[in-house]
Amino acid sequence: GWSLGCMFSGELTADELGMFGGEKKKSTPGDLRTWVRYPTRSSATYRVLPGNDNQPENQCDLVDLSPTGAGLRLSEKIDPGTALSLTIPKPDGKPVTILACVVYLSEIEDSQ
């Protein structure tokens, strides 16, 4: 599998982050990220862009979340610079779909 980090085209609201147990909080000095990322165990779906209307959504694991980005685990290798349409289901049943760009990729070693 693969671990990747995405940067969003916009920011999640404080209310949206709150639904996942996070808050809009600045990172500590020395951290290269602007916002604190909060661990989460959720699933999400994504489409690689550009795509078409017939392209199926792919499943991934959402492992952390901040106002401007997310960490994902998935089976498909997606290179940095690739644009994604990421849909994150919220506990209230209304999903958030946001444009994201892959900024890093690393292979997850099989522990078996």
PDB file of C-alpha atoms in Angstrom:
ATOM      1  CA  GLY A   1       0.000   0.000   0.000  1.00  0.00           C
ATOM      2  CA  TRP A   2       0.873   3.666  -0.113  1.00  0.00           C
ATOM      3  CA  SER A   3       0.802   6.556   2.319  1.00  0.00           C
ATOM      4  CA  LEU A   4       0.299   9.992   0.865  1.00  0.00           C
ATOM      5  CA  GLY A   5      -0.216  13.539   2.020  1.00  0.00           C
ATOM      6  CA  CYS A   6      -2.563  15.932   0.287  1.00  0.00           C
ATOM      7  CA  MET A   7      -2.973  19.684   0.393  1.00  0.00           C
ATOM      8  CA  PHE A   8      -6.487  21.039  -0.101  1.00  0.00           C
ATOM      9  CA  SER A   9      -7.427  23.802  -2.519  1.00  0.00           C
ATOM     10  CA  GLY A  10      -9.318  25.506   0.329  1.00  0.00           C
ATOM     11  CA  GLU A  11      -9.714  25.118   4.079  1.00  0.00           C
ATOM     12  CA  LEU A  12     -12.095  22.975   6.066  1.00  0.00           C
ATOM     13  CA  THR A  13     -14.180  24.976   8.500  1.00  0.00           C
ATOM     14  CA  ALA A  14     -13.808  24.739  12.268  1.00  0.00           C
ATOM     15  CA  ASP A  15     -17.194  22.967  12.388  1.00  0.00           C
ATOM     16  CA  GLU A  16     -16.108  20.399   9.789  1.00  0.00           C
ATOM     17  CA  LEU A  17     -12.878  19.694  11.695  1.00  0.00           C
ATOM     18  CA  GLY A  18     -14.820  19.451  14.951  1.00  0.00           C
ATOM     19  CA  MET A  19     -16.888  16.596  13.533  1.00  0.00           C
ATOM     20  CA  PHE A  20     -13.645  14.587  13.349  1.00  0.00           C
ATOM     21  CA  GLY A  21     -12.410  15.608  16.799  1.00  0.00           C
ATOM     22  CA  GLY A  22     -10.029  18.274  15.520  1.00  0.00           C
ATOM     23  CA  GLU A  23      -9.784  22.009  15.783  1.00  0.00           C
ATOM     24  CA  LYS A  24      -8.197  24.802  13.799  1.00  0.00           C
ATOM     25  CA  LYS A  25      -4.963  25.119  15.753  1.00  0.00           C
ATOM     26  CA  LYS A  26      -1.591  26.432  14.543  1.00  0.00           C
ATOM     27  CA  SER A  27       1.385  24.044  14.647  1.00  0.00           C
ATOM     28  CA  THR A  28       4.180  24.567  17.117  1.00  0.00           C
ATOM     29  CA  PRO A  29       7.291  26.514  16.085  1.00  0.00           C
ATOM     30  CA  GLY A  30       9.664  24.299  14.135  1.00  0.00           C
ATOM     31  CA  ASP A  31       6.864  22.247  12.562  1.00  0.00           C
ATOM     32  CA  LEU A  32       6.818  22.753   8.786  1.00  0.00           C
ATOM     33  CA  ARG A  33       3.038  22.464   8.667  1.00  0.00           C
ATOM     34  CA  THR A  34       0.888  25.518   9.342  1.00  0.00           C
ATOM     35  CA  TRP A  35      -1.903  23.602  11.110  1.00  0.00           C
ATOM     36  CA  VAL A  36      -1.929  20.684  13.545  1.00  0.00           C
ATOM     37  CA  ARG A  37      -3.012  17.407  11.936  1.00  0.00           C
ATOM     38  CA  TYR A  38      -5.410  15.285  13.965  1.00  0.00           C
ATOM     39  CA  PRO A  39      -5.400  11.486  13.733  1.00  0.00           C
ATOM     40  CA  THR A  40      -8.632   9.966  12.513  1.00  0.00           C
ATOM     41  CA  ARG A  41      -9.814   6.530  11.546  1.00  0.00           C
ATOM     42  CA  SER A  42     -12.252   6.999   8.738  1.00  0.00           C
ATOM     43  CA  SER A  43     -12.720   6.030   5.149  1.00  0.00           C
ATOM     44  CA  ALA A  44     -12.970   8.376   2.213  1.00  0.00           C
ATOM     45  CA  THR A  45     -13.281   8.152  -1.549  1.00  0.00           C
ATOM     46  CA  TYR A  46     -11.249   9.804  -4.270  1.00  0.00           C
ATOM     47  CA  ARG A  47     -11.007  10.256  -8.018  1.00  0.00           C
ATOM     48  CA  VAL A  48      -7.798  11.053  -9.864  1.00  0.00           C
ATOM     49  CA  LEU A  49      -8.211  14.192 -11.984  1.00  0.00           C
ATOM     50  CA  PRO A  50      -8.723  14.903 -14.773  1.00  0.00           C
ATOM     51  CA  GLY A  51     -11.361  12.236 -14.894  1.00  0.00           C
ATOM     52  CA  ASN A  52     -14.690  11.576 -16.489  1.00  0.00           C
ATOM     53  CA  ASP A  53     -18.223  11.055 -15.225  1.00  0.00           C
ATOM     54  CA  ASN A  54     -17.931   7.274 -15.681  1.00  0.00           C
ATOM     55  CA  GLN A  55     -14.776   6.993 -13.571  1.00  0.00           C
ATOM     56  CA  PRO A  56     -15.548   5.081 -10.349  1.00  0.00           C
ATOM     57  CA  GLU A  57     -14.586   6.460  -6.964  1.00  0.00           C
ATOM     58  CA  ASN A  58     -11.802   4.596  -5.168  1.00  0.00           C
ATOM     59  CA  GLN A  59     -11.758   3.822  -1.444  1.00  0.00           C
ATOM     60  CA  CYS A  60      -8.972   4.964   0.876  1.00  0.00           C
ATOM     61  CA  ASP A  61      -8.311   5.289   4.589  1.00  0.00           C
ATOM     62  CA  LEU A  62      -8.236   8.787   6.050  1.00  0.00           C
ATOM     63  CA  VAL A  63      -5.499   8.723   8.715  1.00  0.00           C
ATOM     64  CA  ASP A  64      -5.154  12.381   9.671  1.00  0.00           C
ATOM     65  CA  LEU A  65      -6.783  15.707   8.936  1.00  0.00           C
ATOM     66  CA  SER A  66      -6.044  19.415   9.246  1.00  0.00           C
ATOM     67  CA  PRO A  67      -7.816  22.494   7.893  1.00  0.00           C
ATOM     68  CA  THR A  68      -5.650  22.399   4.754  1.00  0.00           C
ATOM     69  CA  GLY A  69      -4.688  18.771   4.226  1.00  0.00           C
ATOM     70  CA  ALA A  70      -5.049  15.080   4.914  1.00  0.00           C
ATOM     71  CA  GLY A  71      -3.036  11.905   5.196  1.00  0.00           C
ATOM     72  CA  LEU A  72      -4.359   8.936   3.241  1.00  0.00           C
ATOM     73  CA  ARG A  73      -3.557   5.245   2.898  1.00  0.00           C
ATOM     74  CA  LEU A  74      -4.470   3.497  -0.306  1.00  0.00           C
ATOM     75  CA  SER A  75      -3.513   0.618  -2.564  1.00  0.00           C
ATOM     76  CA  GLU A  76      -2.872   2.704  -5.691  1.00  0.00           C
ATOM     77  CA  LYS A  77       0.396   4.571  -6.275  1.00  0.00           C
ATOM     78  CA  ILE A  78      -0.400   8.234  -6.989  1.00  0.00           C
ATOM     79  CA  ASP A  79       2.515  10.516  -7.771  1.00  0.00           C
ATOM     80  CA  PRO A  80       3.070  13.901  -6.107  1.00  0.00           C
ATOM     81  CA  GLY A  81       1.526  16.721  -8.120  1.00  0.00           C
ATOM     82  CA  THR A  82      -1.544  14.656  -9.006  1.00  0.00           C
ATOM     83  CA  ALA A  83      -4.915  16.340  -8.424  1.00  0.00           C
ATOM     84  CA  LEU A  84      -7.661  14.438  -6.615  1.00  0.00           C
ATOM     85  CA  SER A  85     -11.315  14.984  -5.908  1.00  0.00           C
ATOM     86  CA  LEU A  86     -11.518  13.785  -2.286  1.00  0.00           C
ATOM     87  CA  THR A  87     -14.851  13.041  -0.615  1.00  0.00           C
ATOM     88  CA  ILE A  88     -14.829  12.781   3.170  1.00  0.00           C
ATOM     89  CA  PRO A  89     -18.038  11.518   4.791  1.00  0.00           C
ATOM     90  CA  LYS A  90     -19.031  13.513   7.865  1.00  0.00           C
ATOM     91  CA  PRO A  91     -20.805  12.007  10.883  1.00  0.00           C
ATOM     92  CA  ASP A  92     -23.880  14.141  10.087  1.00  0.00           C
ATOM     93  CA  GLY A  93     -24.237  12.296   6.761  1.00  0.00           C
ATOM     94  CA  LYS A  94     -23.322  15.232   4.512  1.00  0.00           C
ATOM     95  CA  PRO A  95     -19.976  14.546   2.820  1.00  0.00           C
ATOM     96  CA  VAL A  96     -17.332  17.171   2.097  1.00  0.00           C
ATOM     97  CA  THR A  97     -15.846  17.004  -1.407  1.00  0.00           C
ATOM     98  CA  ILE A  98     -12.679  19.008  -1.872  1.00  0.00           C
ATOM     99  CA  LEU A  99      -9.983  19.387  -4.502  1.00  0.00           C
ATOM    100  CA  ALA A 100      -6.638  18.102  -3.210  1.00  0.00           C
ATOM    101  CA  CYS A 101      -3.107  17.828  -4.564  1.00  0.00           C
ATOM    102  CA  VAL A 102      -0.758  14.982  -3.608  1.00  0.00           C
ATOM    103  CA  VAL A 103       2.368  16.489  -2.012  1.00  0.00           C
ATOM    104  CA  TYR A 104       4.202  13.373  -0.832  1.00  0.00           C
ATOM    105  CA  LEU A 105       4.091   9.624  -1.331  1.00  0.00           C
ATOM    106  CA  SER A 106       5.741   6.752   0.488  1.00  0.00           C
ATOM    107  CA  GLU A 107       5.374   3.015   0.237  1.00  0.00           C
ATOM    108  CA  ILE A 108       4.008   1.180   3.261  1.00  0.00           C
ATOM    109  CA  GLU A 109       6.074  -1.900   3.919  1.00  0.00           C
ATOM    110  CA  ASP A 110       4.120  -5.102   4.341  1.00  0.00           C
ATOM    111  CA  SER A 111       4.348  -6.180   7.993  1.00  0.00           C
ATOM    112  CA  GLN A 112       3.418  -9.790   7.277  1.00  0.00           C
TER     113      GLN A 112
END
